[in-house]
CSV table of C-alpha atoms in Angstrom, one decimal:
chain,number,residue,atom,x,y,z
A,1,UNK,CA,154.8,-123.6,59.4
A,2,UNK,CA,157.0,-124.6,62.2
A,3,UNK,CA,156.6,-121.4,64.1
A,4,UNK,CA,152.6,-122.3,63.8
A,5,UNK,CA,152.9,-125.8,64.7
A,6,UNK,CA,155.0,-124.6,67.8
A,7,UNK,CA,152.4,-121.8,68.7
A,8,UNK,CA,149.4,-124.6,68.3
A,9,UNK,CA,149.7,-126.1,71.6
A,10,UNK,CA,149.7,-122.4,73.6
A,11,UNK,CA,146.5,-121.4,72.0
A,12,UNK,CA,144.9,-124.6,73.1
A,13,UNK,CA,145.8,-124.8,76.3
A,14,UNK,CA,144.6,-120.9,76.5
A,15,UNK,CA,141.5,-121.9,75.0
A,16,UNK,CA,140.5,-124.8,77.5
A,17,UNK,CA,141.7,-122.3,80.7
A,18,UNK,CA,139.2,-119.5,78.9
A,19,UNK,CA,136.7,-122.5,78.9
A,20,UNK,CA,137.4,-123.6,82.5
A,21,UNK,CA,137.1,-119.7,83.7
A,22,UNK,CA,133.6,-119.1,81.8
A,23,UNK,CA,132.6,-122.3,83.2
A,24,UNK,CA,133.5,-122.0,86.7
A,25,UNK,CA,132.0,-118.7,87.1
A,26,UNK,CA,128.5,-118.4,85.1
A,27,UNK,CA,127.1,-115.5,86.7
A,28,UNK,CA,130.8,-113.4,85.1
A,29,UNK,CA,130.8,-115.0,81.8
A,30,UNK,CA,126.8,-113.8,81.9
A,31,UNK,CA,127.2,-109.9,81.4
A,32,UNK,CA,123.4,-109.1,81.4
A,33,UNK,CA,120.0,-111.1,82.3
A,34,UNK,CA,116.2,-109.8,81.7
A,35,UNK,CA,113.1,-109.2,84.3
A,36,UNK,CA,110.0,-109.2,82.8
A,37,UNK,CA,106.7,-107.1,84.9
A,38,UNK,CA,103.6,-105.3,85.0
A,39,UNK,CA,103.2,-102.7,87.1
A,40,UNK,CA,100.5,-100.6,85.8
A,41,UNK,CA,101.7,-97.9,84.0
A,42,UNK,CA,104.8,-98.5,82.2
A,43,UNK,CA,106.5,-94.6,82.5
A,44,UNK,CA,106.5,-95.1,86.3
A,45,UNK,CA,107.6,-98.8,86.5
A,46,UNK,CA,110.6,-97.9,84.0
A,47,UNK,CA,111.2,-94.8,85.7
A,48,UNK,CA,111.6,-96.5,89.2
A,49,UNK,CA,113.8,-99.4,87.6
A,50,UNK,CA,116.1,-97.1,85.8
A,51,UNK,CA,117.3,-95.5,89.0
A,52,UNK,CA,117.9,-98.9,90.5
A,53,UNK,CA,122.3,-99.4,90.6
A,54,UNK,CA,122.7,-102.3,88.7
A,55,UNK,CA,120.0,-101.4,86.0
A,56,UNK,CA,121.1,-101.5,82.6
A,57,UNK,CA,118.2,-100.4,81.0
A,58,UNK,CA,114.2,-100.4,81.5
A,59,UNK,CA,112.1,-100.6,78.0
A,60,UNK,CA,108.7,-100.4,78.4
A,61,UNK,CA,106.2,-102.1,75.9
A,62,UNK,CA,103.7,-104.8,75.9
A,63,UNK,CA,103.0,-109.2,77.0
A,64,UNK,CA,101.1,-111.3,77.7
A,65,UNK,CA,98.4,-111.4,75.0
A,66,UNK,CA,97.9,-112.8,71.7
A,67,UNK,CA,97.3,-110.0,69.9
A,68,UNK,CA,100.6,-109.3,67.6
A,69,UNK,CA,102.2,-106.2,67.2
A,70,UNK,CA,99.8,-104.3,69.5
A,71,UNK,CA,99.4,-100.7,69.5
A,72,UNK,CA,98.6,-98.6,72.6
A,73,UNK,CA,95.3,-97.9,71.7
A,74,UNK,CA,95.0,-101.9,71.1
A,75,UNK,CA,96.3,-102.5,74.7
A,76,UNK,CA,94.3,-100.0,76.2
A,77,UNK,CA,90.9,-100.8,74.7
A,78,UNK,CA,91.1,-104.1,76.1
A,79,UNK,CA,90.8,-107.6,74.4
A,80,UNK,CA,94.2,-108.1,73.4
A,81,UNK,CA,95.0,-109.7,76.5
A,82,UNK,CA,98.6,-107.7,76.6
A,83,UNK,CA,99.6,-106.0,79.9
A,84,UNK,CA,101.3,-102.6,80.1
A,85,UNK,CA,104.6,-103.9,81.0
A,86,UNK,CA,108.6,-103.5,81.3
A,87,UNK,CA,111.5,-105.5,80.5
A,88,UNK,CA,114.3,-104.4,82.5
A,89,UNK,CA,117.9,-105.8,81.4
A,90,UNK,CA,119.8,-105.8,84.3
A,91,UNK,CA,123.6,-106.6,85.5
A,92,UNK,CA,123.4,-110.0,87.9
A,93,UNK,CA,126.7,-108.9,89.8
A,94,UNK,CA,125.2,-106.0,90.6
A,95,UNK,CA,121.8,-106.6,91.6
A,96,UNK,CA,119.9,-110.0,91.6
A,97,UNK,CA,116.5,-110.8,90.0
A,98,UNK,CA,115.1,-111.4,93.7
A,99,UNK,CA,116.4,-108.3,94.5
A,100,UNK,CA,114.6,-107.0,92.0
A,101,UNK,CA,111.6,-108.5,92.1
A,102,UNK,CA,111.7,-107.4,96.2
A,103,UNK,CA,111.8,-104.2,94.8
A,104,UNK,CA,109.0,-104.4,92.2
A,105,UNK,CA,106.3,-105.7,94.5
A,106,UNK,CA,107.0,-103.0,97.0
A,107,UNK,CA,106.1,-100.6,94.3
A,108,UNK,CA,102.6,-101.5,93.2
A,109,UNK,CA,99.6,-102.6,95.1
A,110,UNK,CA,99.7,-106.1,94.6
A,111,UNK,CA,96.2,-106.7,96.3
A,112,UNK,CA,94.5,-105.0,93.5
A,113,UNK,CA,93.2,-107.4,90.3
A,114,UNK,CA,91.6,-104.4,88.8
A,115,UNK,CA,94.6,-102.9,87.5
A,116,UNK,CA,96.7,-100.2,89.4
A,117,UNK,CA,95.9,-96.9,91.3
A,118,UNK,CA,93.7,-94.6,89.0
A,119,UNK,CA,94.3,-97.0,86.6
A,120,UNK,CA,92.0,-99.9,85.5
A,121,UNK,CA,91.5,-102.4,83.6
A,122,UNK,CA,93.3,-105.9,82.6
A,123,UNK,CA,95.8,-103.6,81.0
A,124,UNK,CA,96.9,-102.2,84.3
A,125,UNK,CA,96.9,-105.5,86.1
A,126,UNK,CA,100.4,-106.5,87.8
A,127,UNK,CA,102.1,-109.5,86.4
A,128,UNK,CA,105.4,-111.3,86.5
A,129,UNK,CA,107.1,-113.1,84.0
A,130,UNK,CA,109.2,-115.9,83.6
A,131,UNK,CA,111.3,-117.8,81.5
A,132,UNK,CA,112.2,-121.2,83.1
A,133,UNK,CA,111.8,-123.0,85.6
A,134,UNK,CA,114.3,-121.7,88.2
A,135,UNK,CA,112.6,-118.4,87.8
A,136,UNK,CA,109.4,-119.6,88.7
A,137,UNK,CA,110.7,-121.2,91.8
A,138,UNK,CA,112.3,-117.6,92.6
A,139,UNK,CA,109.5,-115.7,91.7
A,140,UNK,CA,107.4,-117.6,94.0
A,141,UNK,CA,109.6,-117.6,97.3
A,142,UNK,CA,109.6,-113.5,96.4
A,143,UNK,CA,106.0,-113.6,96.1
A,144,UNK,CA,105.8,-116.0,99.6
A,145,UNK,CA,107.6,-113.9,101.1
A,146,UNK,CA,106.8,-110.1,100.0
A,147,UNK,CA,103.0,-111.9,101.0
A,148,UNK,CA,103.8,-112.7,105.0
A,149,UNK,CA,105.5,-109.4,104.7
A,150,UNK,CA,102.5,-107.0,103.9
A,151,UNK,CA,99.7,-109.7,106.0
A,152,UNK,CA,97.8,-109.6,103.0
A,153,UNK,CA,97.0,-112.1,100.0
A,154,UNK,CA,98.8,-111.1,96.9
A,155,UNK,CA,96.7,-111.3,93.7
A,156,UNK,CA,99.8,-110.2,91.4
A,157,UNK,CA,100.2,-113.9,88.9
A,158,UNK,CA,103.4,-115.6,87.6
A,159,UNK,CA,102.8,-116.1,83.5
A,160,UNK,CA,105.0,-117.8,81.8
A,161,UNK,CA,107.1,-115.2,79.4
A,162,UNK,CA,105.8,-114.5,75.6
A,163,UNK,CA,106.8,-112.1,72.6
A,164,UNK,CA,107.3,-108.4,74.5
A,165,UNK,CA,106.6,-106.1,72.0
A,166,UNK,CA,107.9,-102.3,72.2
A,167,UNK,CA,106.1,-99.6,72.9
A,168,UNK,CA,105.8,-96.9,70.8
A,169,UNK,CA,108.9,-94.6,70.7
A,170,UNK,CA,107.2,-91.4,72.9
A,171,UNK,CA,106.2,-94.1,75.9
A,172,UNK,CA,110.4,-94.7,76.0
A,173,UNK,CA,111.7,-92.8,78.4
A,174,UNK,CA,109.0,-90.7,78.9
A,175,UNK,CA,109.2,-89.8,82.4
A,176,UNK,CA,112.3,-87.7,81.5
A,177,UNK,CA,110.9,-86.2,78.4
A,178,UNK,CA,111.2,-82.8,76.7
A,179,UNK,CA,108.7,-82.7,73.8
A,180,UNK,CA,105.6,-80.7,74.6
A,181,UNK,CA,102.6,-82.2,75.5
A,182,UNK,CA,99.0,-80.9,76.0
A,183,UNK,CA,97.3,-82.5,79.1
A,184,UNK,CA,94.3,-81.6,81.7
A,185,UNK,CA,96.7,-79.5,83.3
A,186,UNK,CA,97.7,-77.9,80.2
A,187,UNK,CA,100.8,-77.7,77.6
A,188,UNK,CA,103.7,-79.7,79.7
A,189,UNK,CA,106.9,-80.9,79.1
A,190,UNK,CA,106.8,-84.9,79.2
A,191,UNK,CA,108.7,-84.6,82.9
A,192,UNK,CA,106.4,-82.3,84.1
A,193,UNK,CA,103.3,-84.0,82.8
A,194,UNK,CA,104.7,-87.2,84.1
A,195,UNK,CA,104.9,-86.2,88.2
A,196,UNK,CA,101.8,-84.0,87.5
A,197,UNK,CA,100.6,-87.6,86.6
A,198,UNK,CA,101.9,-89.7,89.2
A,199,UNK,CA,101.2,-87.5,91.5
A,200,UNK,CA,96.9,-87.0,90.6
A,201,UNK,CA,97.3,-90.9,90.1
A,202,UNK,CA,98.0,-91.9,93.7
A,203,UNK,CA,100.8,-94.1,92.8
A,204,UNK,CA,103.5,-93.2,95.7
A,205,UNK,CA,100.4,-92.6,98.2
A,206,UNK,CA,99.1,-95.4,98.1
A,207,UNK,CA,102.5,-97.7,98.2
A,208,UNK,CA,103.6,-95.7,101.0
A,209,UNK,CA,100.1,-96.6,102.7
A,210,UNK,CA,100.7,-100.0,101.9
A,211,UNK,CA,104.3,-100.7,102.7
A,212,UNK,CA,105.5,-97.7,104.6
A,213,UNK,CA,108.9,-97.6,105.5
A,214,UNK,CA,109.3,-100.4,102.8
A,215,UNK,CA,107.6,-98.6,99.9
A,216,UNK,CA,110.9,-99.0,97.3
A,217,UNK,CA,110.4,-95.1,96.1
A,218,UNK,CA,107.6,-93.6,96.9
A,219,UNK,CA,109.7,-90.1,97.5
A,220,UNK,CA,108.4,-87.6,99.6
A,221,UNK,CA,105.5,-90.0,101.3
């Protein structure tokens, strides 16, 4: 008992400086934080977000609406209100949610309501998302400012966040997939169909038109 009573004021006083630390510096005690968008389609806004450094993860699923536990087909048919969208999970001391969100509206069309390059439709529409309201605030000096940048109005809204659901597990990823797939160009592995895609699409073409030298990766245009 002595030995414990003797150790009790160390761990206290390690406790209160692990306090003070966490305190002092938020942004280290906070290991991860979460960007919510729409994009259009979800392979190629998860596969541009994954090769950002910084990036934990990119899952790609569906917001936005009030229809629960939507399916693809649900989303896609229209009336459930639910954009395609992404949740990326990201490391704030390595890249920062305006960063981010710099990135994410230099590559999409953020002057289109109708959805997003060959694909249309409230589904396809672009969208932020946010939680509070310092995010807001952030995602509107982004939105100012990506706005002057491009000389045109930006349609793209700020919603406030709701239940993301998941997307089915063969939309995960899917842009470096290996399972076979049947498409108009005929039986492709999911990487293959996915540039064959994106490329027919116009997706890079069209950002690169837009932004140019700015367009965040639009390869090869």
């Amino acid at each position: 008992m002595r030995v414990l009573e003797k150790l009790k004021p160390f761990v206290l006083t390690s406790l209160i400086a692990v306090g003070l630390v966490a305190h002092g510096n938020p942004v280290q005690a906070q290991s991860s934080a979460v960007l919510t968008v729409a994009g259009g389609c979800f392979w190629c806004v998860e596969s541009d977000f994954e090769s950002v450094p910084g990036v934990i993860e990119a899952v790609s699923g569906y917001t936005g609406g009030t229809t629960q536990d939507p399916t693809y087909k649900d989303v896609t048919g229209g009336g459930t209100g639910h954009f395609e969208a992404v949740q990326i999970t990201f490391d704030p001391t390595k890249v920062s949610r305006k960063r981010l969100l710099e990135l994410f509206f230099r590559s999409v069309d953020p002057t289109d309501s109708g959805g997003q390059f060959c694909d249309r439709g409230d589904s396809y529409r672009t969208a932020i998302f946010v939680s509070n309201s310092e995010e807001n605030a952030l995602a509107r000096e982004v939105t100012a400012e990506a706005q002057h940048a491009l000389g045109q109005k930006i349609v793209t809204p700020i919603l406030a966040a709701q239940t993301f659901y998941k997307a089915e597990d063969y939309h995960q990823d899917y842009y470096k997939g290996q399972s076979l797939v049947f498409t108009r160009f005929g039986p492709k592995r999911q990487a293959e169909a996915y540039k064959r895609y994106r490329q027919a699409c116009g997706r890079d073409a069209r950002v690169a038109k837009l932004w140019g030298s700015a367009a965040s990766f639009a390869k090869g245009h």
